[in-house]
Structure formats: structure tokens, C-alpha cells
mmCIF file with all atom_site columns, C-alpha atoms in Angstrom:
data_model
loop_
_atom_site.group_PDB
_atom_site.id
_atom_site.type_symbol
_atom_site.label_atom_id
_atom_site.label_alt_id
_atom_site.label_comp_id
_atom_site.label_asym_id
_atom_site.label_entity_id
_atom_site.label_seq_id
_atom_site.pdbx_PDB_ins_code
_atom_site.Cartn_x
_atom_site.Cartn_y
_atom_site.Cartn_z
_atom_site.occupancy
_atom_site.B_iso_or_equiv
_atom_site.pdbx_formal_charge
_atom_site.auth_seq_id
_atom_site.auth_comp_id
_atom_site.auth_asym_id
_atom_site.auth_atom_id
_atom_site.pdbx_PDB_model_num
ATOM 1   C CA . MET A 1 1   ? -144.454 9.381  133.181 1.00 0.00 ? 1   MET A CA 1
ATOM 2   C CA . LYS A 1 2   ? -145.533 6.699  130.559 1.00 0.00 ? 2   LYS A CA 1
ATOM 3   C CA . ALA A 1 3   ? -143.067 7.610  127.900 1.00 0.00 ? 3   ALA A CA 1
ATOM 4   C CA . ILE A 1 4   ? -140.555 10.079 126.747 1.00 0.00 ? 4   ILE A CA 1
ATOM 5   C CA . HIS A 1 5   ? -139.953 10.863 123.204 1.00 0.00 ? 5   HIS A CA 1
ATOM 6   C CA . VAL A 1 6   ? -136.335 11.145 121.739 1.00 0.00 ? 6   VAL A CA 1
ATOM 7   C CA . LEU A 1 7   ? -136.291 13.272 118.385 1.00 0.00 ? 7   LEU A CA 1
ATOM 8   C CA . ASN A 1 8   ? -133.348 13.572 116.362 1.00 0.00 ? 8   ASN A CA 1
ATOM 9   C CA . GLY A 1 9   ? -132.791 15.995 113.482 1.00 0.00 ? 9   GLY A CA 1
ATOM 10  C CA . PRO A 1 10  ? -130.742 15.816 110.196 1.00 0.00 ? 10  PRO A CA 1
ATOM 11  C CA . ASN A 1 11  ? -127.670 14.043 109.918 1.00 0.00 ? 11  ASN A CA 1
ATOM 12  C CA . LEU A 1 12  ? -127.895 12.036 112.881 1.00 0.00 ? 12  LEU A CA 1
ATOM 13  C CA . ASN A 1 13  ? -128.772 8.949  110.994 1.00 0.00 ? 13  ASN A CA 1
ATOM 14  C CA . LEU A 1 14  ? -125.071 9.010  109.977 1.00 0.00 ? 14  LEU A CA 1
ATOM 15  C CA . LEU A 1 15  ? -123.867 8.515  113.352 1.00 0.00 ? 15  LEU A CA 1
ATOM 16  C CA . GLY A 1 16  ? -121.098 6.489  113.455 1.00 0.00 ? 16  GLY A CA 1
ATOM 17  C CA . THR A 1 17  ? -119.714 6.901  110.251 1.00 0.00 ? 17  THR A CA 1
ATOM 18  C CA . ARG A 1 18  ? -120.281 10.804 109.717 1.00 0.00 ? 18  ARG A CA 1
ATOM 19  C CA . GLU A 1 19  ? -117.025 12.519 111.054 1.00 0.00 ? 19  GLU A CA 1
ATOM 20  C CA . PRO A 1 20  ? -116.478 10.033 113.885 1.00 0.00 ? 20  PRO A CA 1
ATOM 21  C CA . GLU A 1 21  ? -113.367 11.825 115.061 1.00 0.00 ? 21  GLU A CA 1
ATOM 22  C CA . VAL A 1 22  ? -116.338 14.759 115.856 1.00 0.00 ? 22  VAL A CA 1
ATOM 23  C CA . TYR A 1 23  ? -119.171 12.737 116.848 1.00 0.00 ? 23  TYR A CA 1
ATOM 24  C CA . GLY A 1 24  ? -117.985 9.410  117.854 1.00 0.00 ? 24  GLY A CA 1
ATOM 25  C CA . HIS A 1 25  ? -118.240 5.586  116.554 1.00 0.00 ? 25  HIS A CA 1
ATOM 26  C CA . GLU A 1 26  ? -121.734 5.097  117.903 1.00 0.00 ? 26  GLU A CA 1
ATOM 27  C CA . THR A 1 27  ? -124.539 4.762  115.742 1.00 0.00 ? 27  THR A CA 1
ATOM 28  C CA . LEU A 1 28  ? -127.970 6.128  116.580 1.00 0.00 ? 28  LEU A CA 1
ATOM 29  C CA . ALA A 1 29  ? -129.234 2.531  117.084 1.00 0.00 ? 29  ALA A CA 1
ATOM 30  C CA . ASP A 1 30  ? -126.629 1.816  119.701 1.00 0.00 ? 30  ASP A CA 1
ATOM 31  C CA . ILE A 1 31  ? -127.895 5.040  121.381 1.00 0.00 ? 31  ILE A CA 1
ATOM 32  C CA . GLU A 1 32  ? -131.424 4.183  121.097 1.00 0.00 ? 32  GLU A CA 1
ATOM 33  C CA . ALA A 1 33  ? -130.853 0.482  122.494 1.00 0.00 ? 33  ALA A CA 1
ATOM 34  C CA . ARG A 1 34  ? -128.676 1.915  125.598 1.00 0.00 ? 34  ARG A CA 1
ATOM 35  C CA . LEU A 1 35  ? -131.663 4.385  126.386 1.00 0.00 ? 35  LEU A CA 1
ATOM 36  C CA . LYS A 1 36  ? -134.343 2.058  125.777 1.00 0.00 ? 36  LYS A CA 1
ATOM 37  C CA . ALA A 1 37  ? -132.853 -0.317 128.240 1.00 0.00 ? 37  ALA A CA 1
ATOM 38  C CA . ALA A 1 38  ? -131.967 2.206  130.958 1.00 0.00 ? 38  ALA A CA 1
ATOM 39  C CA . ALA A 1 39  ? -135.767 3.519  130.387 1.00 0.00 ? 39  ALA A CA 1
ATOM 40  C CA . GLY A 1 40  ? -137.205 -0.055 130.847 1.00 0.00 ? 40  GLY A CA 1
ATOM 41  C CA . LYS A 1 41  ? -135.792 -0.208 134.393 1.00 0.00 ? 41  LYS A CA 1
ATOM 42  C CA . PHE A 1 42  ? -138.343 2.555  135.056 1.00 0.00 ? 42  PHE A CA 1
ATOM 43  C CA . ASN A 1 43  ? -141.045 1.370  133.195 1.00 0.00 ? 43  ASN A CA 1
ATOM 44  C CA . VAL A 1 44  ? -140.991 3.968  130.667 1.00 0.00 ? 44  VAL A CA 1
ATOM 45  C CA . ALA A 1 45  ? -141.387 3.643  127.000 1.00 0.00 ? 45  ALA A CA 1
ATOM 46  C CA . LEU A 1 46  ? -139.403 5.303  124.718 1.00 0.00 ? 46  LEU A CA 1
ATOM 47  C CA . THR A 1 47  ? -140.336 6.603  121.290 1.00 0.00 ? 47  THR A CA 1
ATOM 48  C CA . PHE A 1 48  ? -136.985 6.842  119.500 1.00 0.00 ? 48  PHE A CA 1
ATOM 49  C CA . ARG A 1 49  ? -137.449 8.711  115.926 1.00 0.00 ? 49  ARG A CA 1
ATOM 50  C CA . GLN A 1 50  ? -135.267 10.616 113.449 1.00 0.00 ? 50  GLN A CA 1
ATOM 51  C CA . SER A 1 51  ? -135.993 12.456 110.398 1.00 0.00 ? 51  SER A CA 1
ATOM 52  C CA . ASN A 1 52  ? -134.090 14.630 108.390 1.00 0.00 ? 52  ASN A CA 1
ATOM 53  C CA . HIS A 1 53  ? -137.211 16.839 107.482 1.00 0.00 ? 53  HIS A CA 1
ATOM 54  C CA . GLU A 1 54  ? -137.988 19.767 109.908 1.00 0.00 ? 54  GLU A CA 1
ATOM 55  C CA . GLY A 1 55  ? -141.711 19.133 109.680 1.00 0.00 ? 55  GLY A CA 1
ATOM 56  C CA . ASP A 1 56  ? -141.455 15.954 111.184 1.00 0.00 ? 56  ASP A CA 1
ATOM 57  C CA . LEU A 1 57  ? -139.759 17.344 113.891 1.00 0.00 ? 57  LEU A CA 1
ATOM 58  C CA . VAL A 1 58  ? -142.477 19.916 114.287 1.00 0.00 ? 58  VAL A CA 1
ATOM 59  C CA . THR A 1 59  ? -145.484 17.329 114.322 1.00 0.00 ? 59  THR A CA 1
ATOM 60  C CA . TRP A 1 60  ? -143.560 15.250 116.937 1.00 0.00 ? 60  TRP A CA 1
ATOM 61  C CA . ILE A 1 61  ? -142.833 17.434 119.271 1.00 0.00 ? 61  ILE A CA 1
ATOM 62  C CA . GLN A 1 62  ? -146.522 18.991 119.177 1.00 0.00 ? 62  GLN A CA 1
ATOM 63  C CA . GLN A 1 63  ? -147.624 15.349 119.859 1.00 0.00 ? 63  GLN A CA 1
ATOM 64  C CA . ALA A 1 64  ? -145.590 14.863 122.682 1.00 0.00 ? 64  ALA A CA 1
ATOM 65  C CA . GLY A 1 65  ? -146.324 18.108 124.160 1.00 0.00 ? 65  GLY A CA 1
ATOM 66  C CA . ARG A 1 66  ? -150.063 17.908 123.702 1.00 0.00 ? 66  ARG A CA 1
ATOM 67  C CA . ALA A 1 67  ? -149.921 14.277 125.204 1.00 0.00 ? 67  ALA A CA 1
ATOM 68  C CA . GLY A 1 68  ? -147.840 15.614 128.024 1.00 0.00 ? 68  GLY A CA 1
ATOM 69  C CA . GLU A 1 69  ? -145.098 13.595 127.335 1.00 0.00 ? 69  GLU A CA 1
ATOM 70  C CA . PRO A 1 70  ? -141.531 15.213 127.755 1.00 0.00 ? 70  PRO A CA 1
ATOM 71  C CA . VAL A 1 71  ? -138.719 15.469 124.928 1.00 0.00 ? 71  VAL A CA 1
ATOM 72  C CA . ILE A 1 72  ? -135.233 14.952 124.383 1.00 0.00 ? 72  ILE A CA 1
ATOM 73  C CA . LEU A 1 73  ? -134.463 16.691 121.393 1.00 0.00 ? 73  LEU A CA 1
ATOM 74  C CA . ASN A 1 74  ? -131.058 16.694 119.427 1.00 0.00 ? 74  ASN A CA 1
ATOM 75  C CA . ALA A 1 75  ? -132.405 19.102 116.493 1.00 0.00 ? 75  ALA A CA 1
ATOM 76  C CA . GLY A 1 76  ? -128.892 19.036 114.805 1.00 0.00 ? 76  GLY A CA 1
ATOM 77  C CA . ALA A 1 77  ? -128.586 21.875 112.568 1.00 0.00 ? 77  ALA A CA 1
ATOM 78  C CA . TYR A 1 78  ? -132.169 23.023 113.021 1.00 0.00 ? 78  TYR A CA 1
ATOM 79  C CA . THR A 1 79  ? -131.095 24.336 116.541 1.00 0.00 ? 79  THR A CA 1
ATOM 80  C CA . HIS A 1 80  ? -129.315 27.008 114.952 1.00 0.00 ? 80  HIS A CA 1
ATOM 81  C CA . THR A 1 81  ? -131.712 27.960 112.473 1.00 0.00 ? 81  THR A CA 1
ATOM 82  C CA . SER A 1 82  ? -135.679 26.798 113.016 1.00 0.00 ? 82  SER A CA 1
ATOM 83  C CA . ILE A 1 83  ? -137.903 29.271 114.516 1.00 0.00 ? 83  ILE A CA 1
ATOM 84  C CA . ALA A 1 84  ? -140.576 26.711 113.303 1.00 0.00 ? 84  ALA A CA 1
ATOM 85  C CA . ILE A 1 85  ? -139.037 24.136 115.977 1.00 0.00 ? 85  ILE A CA 1
ATOM 86  C CA . LEU A 1 86  ? -139.033 27.117 118.435 1.00 0.00 ? 86  LEU A CA 1
ATOM 87  C CA . ASP A 1 87  ? -142.848 27.671 117.981 1.00 0.00 ? 87  ASP A CA 1
ATOM 88  C CA . ALA A 1 88  ? -143.666 23.977 118.419 1.00 0.00 ? 88  ALA A CA 1
ATOM 89  C CA . ILE A 1 89  ? -142.009 23.468 121.809 1.00 0.00 ? 89  ILE A CA 1
ATOM 90  C CA . LYS A 1 90  ? -143.633 26.899 122.951 1.00 0.00 ? 90  LYS A CA 1
ATOM 91  C CA . GLY A 1 91  ? -147.205 26.056 121.422 1.00 0.00 ? 91  GLY A CA 1
ATOM 92  C CA . SER A 1 92  ? -147.630 22.687 122.949 1.00 0.00 ? 92  SER A CA 1
ATOM 93  C CA . ASN A 1 93  ? -145.789 23.595 125.911 1.00 0.00 ? 93  ASN A CA 1
ATOM 94  C CA . ALA A 1 94  ? -143.621 20.505 125.299 1.00 0.00 ? 94  ALA A CA 1
ATOM 95  C CA . ASP A 1 95  ? -141.093 19.739 128.353 1.00 0.00 ? 95  ASP A CA 1
ATOM 96  C CA . VAL A 1 96  ? -138.034 19.558 126.008 1.00 0.00 ? 96  VAL A CA 1
ATOM 97  C CA . ILE A 1 97  ? -134.043 18.489 126.809 1.00 0.00 ? 97  ILE A CA 1
ATOM 98  C CA . GLU A 1 98  ? -131.968 20.073 124.169 1.00 0.00 ? 98  GLU A CA 1
ATOM 99  C CA . VAL A 1 99  ? -129.125 17.742 123.893 1.00 0.00 ? 99  VAL A CA 1
ATOM 100 C CA . HIS A 1 100 ? -126.040 17.835 121.459 1.00 0.00 ? 100 HIS A CA 1
ATOM 101 C CA . LEU A 1 101 ? -122.951 15.454 121.257 1.00 0.00 ? 101 LEU A CA 1
ATOM 102 C CA . THR A 1 102 ? -120.313 17.918 121.017 1.00 0.00 ? 102 THR A CA 1
ATOM 103 C CA . ASN A 1 103 ? -119.831 21.244 122.892 1.00 0.00 ? 103 ASN A CA 1
ATOM 104 C CA . VAL A 1 104 ? -121.302 23.609 120.384 1.00 0.00 ? 104 VAL A CA 1
ATOM 105 C CA . HIS A 1 105 ? -119.322 26.615 122.187 1.00 0.00 ? 105 HIS A CA 1
ATOM 106 C CA . ALA A 1 106 ? -116.248 25.421 121.203 1.00 0.00 ? 106 ALA A CA 1
ATOM 107 C CA . ARG A 1 107 ? -116.828 24.928 117.542 1.00 0.00 ? 107 ARG A CA 1
ATOM 108 C CA . GLU A 1 108 ? -117.815 27.325 114.897 1.00 0.00 ? 108 GLU A CA 1
ATOM 109 C CA . HIS A 1 109 ? -119.232 30.125 115.688 1.00 0.00 ? 109 HIS A CA 1
ATOM 110 C CA . PHE A 1 110 ? -122.679 29.747 113.962 1.00 0.00 ? 110 PHE A CA 1
ATOM 111 C CA . ARG A 1 111 ? -123.215 26.922 116.379 1.00 0.00 ? 111 ARG A CA 1
ATOM 112 C CA . HIS A 1 112 ? -122.619 29.193 119.400 1.00 0.00 ? 112 HIS A CA 1
ATOM 113 C CA . HIS A 1 113 ? -126.533 30.064 119.441 1.00 0.00 ? 113 HIS A CA 1
ATOM 114 C CA . SER A 1 114 ? -129.468 28.118 119.758 1.00 0.00 ? 114 SER A CA 1
ATOM 115 C CA . ARG A 1 115 ? -132.892 29.598 118.574 1.00 0.00 ? 115 ARG A CA 1
ATOM 116 C CA . LEU A 1 116 ? -134.313 26.608 120.872 1.00 0.00 ? 116 LEU A CA 1
ATOM 117 C CA . SER A 1 117 ? -132.724 27.040 124.286 1.00 0.00 ? 117 SER A CA 1
ATOM 118 C CA . ALA A 1 118 ? -134.806 29.569 125.433 1.00 0.00 ? 118 ALA A CA 1
ATOM 119 C CA . ALA A 1 119 ? -137.710 27.672 125.356 1.00 0.00 ? 119 ALA A CA 1
ATOM 120 C CA . VAL A 1 120 ? -136.488 24.175 126.856 1.00 0.00 ? 120 VAL A CA 1
ATOM 121 C CA . ARG A 1 121 ? -135.917 22.966 130.265 1.00 0.00 ? 121 ARG A CA 1
ATOM 122 C CA . GLY A 1 122 ? -132.358 22.657 129.698 1.00 0.00 ? 122 GLY A CA 1
ATOM 123 C CA . VAL A 1 123 ? -129.369 21.981 127.726 1.00 0.00 ? 123 VAL A CA 1
ATOM 124 C CA . ILE A 1 124 ? -126.843 19.065 127.886 1.00 0.00 ? 124 ILE A CA 1
ATOM 125 C CA . ALA A 1 125 ? -123.996 19.159 125.513 1.00 0.00 ? 125 ALA A CA 1
ATOM 126 C CA . GLY A 1 126 ? -120.294 17.837 124.845 1.00 0.00 ? 126 GLY A CA 1
ATOM 127 C CA . PHE A 1 127 ? -120.325 14.367 126.718 1.00 0.00 ? 127 PHE A CA 1
ATOM 128 C CA . GLY A 1 128 ? -120.684 12.496 123.062 1.00 0.00 ? 128 GLY A CA 1
ATOM 129 C CA . SER A 1 129 ? -123.936 10.300 123.328 1.00 0.00 ? 129 SER A CA 1
ATOM 130 C CA . ARG A 1 130 ? -124.051 10.149 126.829 1.00 0.00 ? 130 ARG A CA 1
ATOM 131 C CA . SER A 1 131 ? -125.653 13.779 126.555 1.00 0.00 ? 131 SER A CA 1
ATOM 132 C CA . TYR A 1 132 ? -128.679 11.581 125.683 1.00 0.00 ? 132 TYR A CA 1
ATOM 133 C CA . ASP A 1 133 ? -128.209 9.254  128.808 1.00 0.00 ? 133 ASP A CA 1
ATOM 134 C CA . LEU A 1 134 ? -128.122 12.385 131.069 1.00 0.00 ? 134 LEU A CA 1
ATOM 135 C CA . ALA A 1 135 ? -131.082 14.041 129.472 1.00 0.00 ? 135 ALA A CA 1
ATOM 136 C CA . LEU A 1 136 ? -132.903 10.925 130.417 1.00 0.00 ? 136 LEU A CA 1
ATOM 137 C CA . GLN A 1 137 ? -131.728 10.847 133.746 1.00 0.00 ? 137 GLN A CA 1
ATOM 138 C CA . ALA A 1 138 ? -133.034 14.276 134.481 1.00 0.00 ? 138 ALA A CA 1
ATOM 139 C CA . PHE A 1 139 ? -136.252 13.502 133.272 1.00 0.00 ? 139 PHE A CA 1
ATOM 140 C CA . LEU A 1 140 ? -136.284 10.391 135.377 1.00 0.00 ? 140 LEU A CA 1
ATOM 141 C CA . PHE A 1 141 ? -135.249 11.904 138.538 1.00 0.00 ? 141 PHE A CA 1
ATOM 142 C CA . ALA A 1 142 ? -137.874 15.042 137.920 1.00 0.00 ? 142 ALA A CA 1
ATOM 143 C CA . SER A 1 143 ? -140.392 12.195 137.738 1.00 0.00 ? 143 SER A CA 1
ATOM 144 C CA . ALA A 1 144 ? -139.531 10.145 140.619 1.00 0.00 ? 144 ALA A CA 1
ATOM 145 C CA . THR A 1 145 ? -139.196 13.476 142.794 1.00 0.00 ? 145 THR A CA 1
ATOM 146 C CA . GLY A 1 146 ? -142.483 14.882 141.562 1.00 0.00 ? 146 GLY A CA 1
ATOM 147 C CA . GLU A 1 147 ? -140.373 17.917 139.930 1.00 0.00 ? 147 GLU A CA 1
ATOM 148 C CA . SER A 1 148 ? -142.094 19.419 136.958 1.00 0.00 ? 148 SER A CA 1
#
């Protein structure tokens, strides 16, 4: 594995200031720096992106899937609404771990259903920004052990 893509959806650019009692005080830049340092220890590059636009996420997922590079995806609110992102995952055969900062099942009812979960390798939720670290560890472990 040469690269892992970390893709972030709408409003995640506001981490650290947006409802810190719910999402924590770390910024997306803090998470990016920590993950890049961890991935670097394994000589794995990290492509870290954020967009408030669904089409950007679709394009980036397709690119990663076609390149055979895994994706850590926090699609934000698109998790619950986007058939286009679901189709991008399925259509490009992207290897995706879906992450959430909060335990979505302990929140509002509309957050309980993910349109994406049926097409991803796994879901990690509720560990704050460490959800990203756990997803990275899962991909690194799978690579090290030859698991697909």
C-alpha cells in the first residue's frame, strides 16, 4: 500500500470550533498532522482532503478506488443522505472505512441510518478524533498481514 486517502465531508472544516462539546476541540489540521506522522512510520503516504461539496467526495472516492488505494471516509451529513457517494464506493470498488467522531446511534434518530455502511469494509464511531486513528490502524494492520 502506497497511499491512504482520508476524505472529509461537509462542516468538518469547522472542527475545533463547531459544537466542541459534541465534536471536541481538535481541528481537522490536528487530526491530519497526527495521522500523517503515524502513516509515515510505515512509509505510507496520506492524502487528506475536505470538501463541503458532494461531487468532490464522489470524484475523490472514484480516484482512490480506481488506484486501488483505501479510503478513510467521514462523509459528515452525507452519510445519511448520499446515494451518489454510495454508488461511487460500489462503482469504483473503493476499500472504505466509514468513520464518525460521535456515536451516531446515541444521537438524533435521523443519524442512526447510514446509506454508506452496506458498501464499506467497516464502521468506526464514537471515539472522537481517535476514530480516524483506529481506521488507519485497521488499514495498516490489514496491509501488514496481507489481508484484503
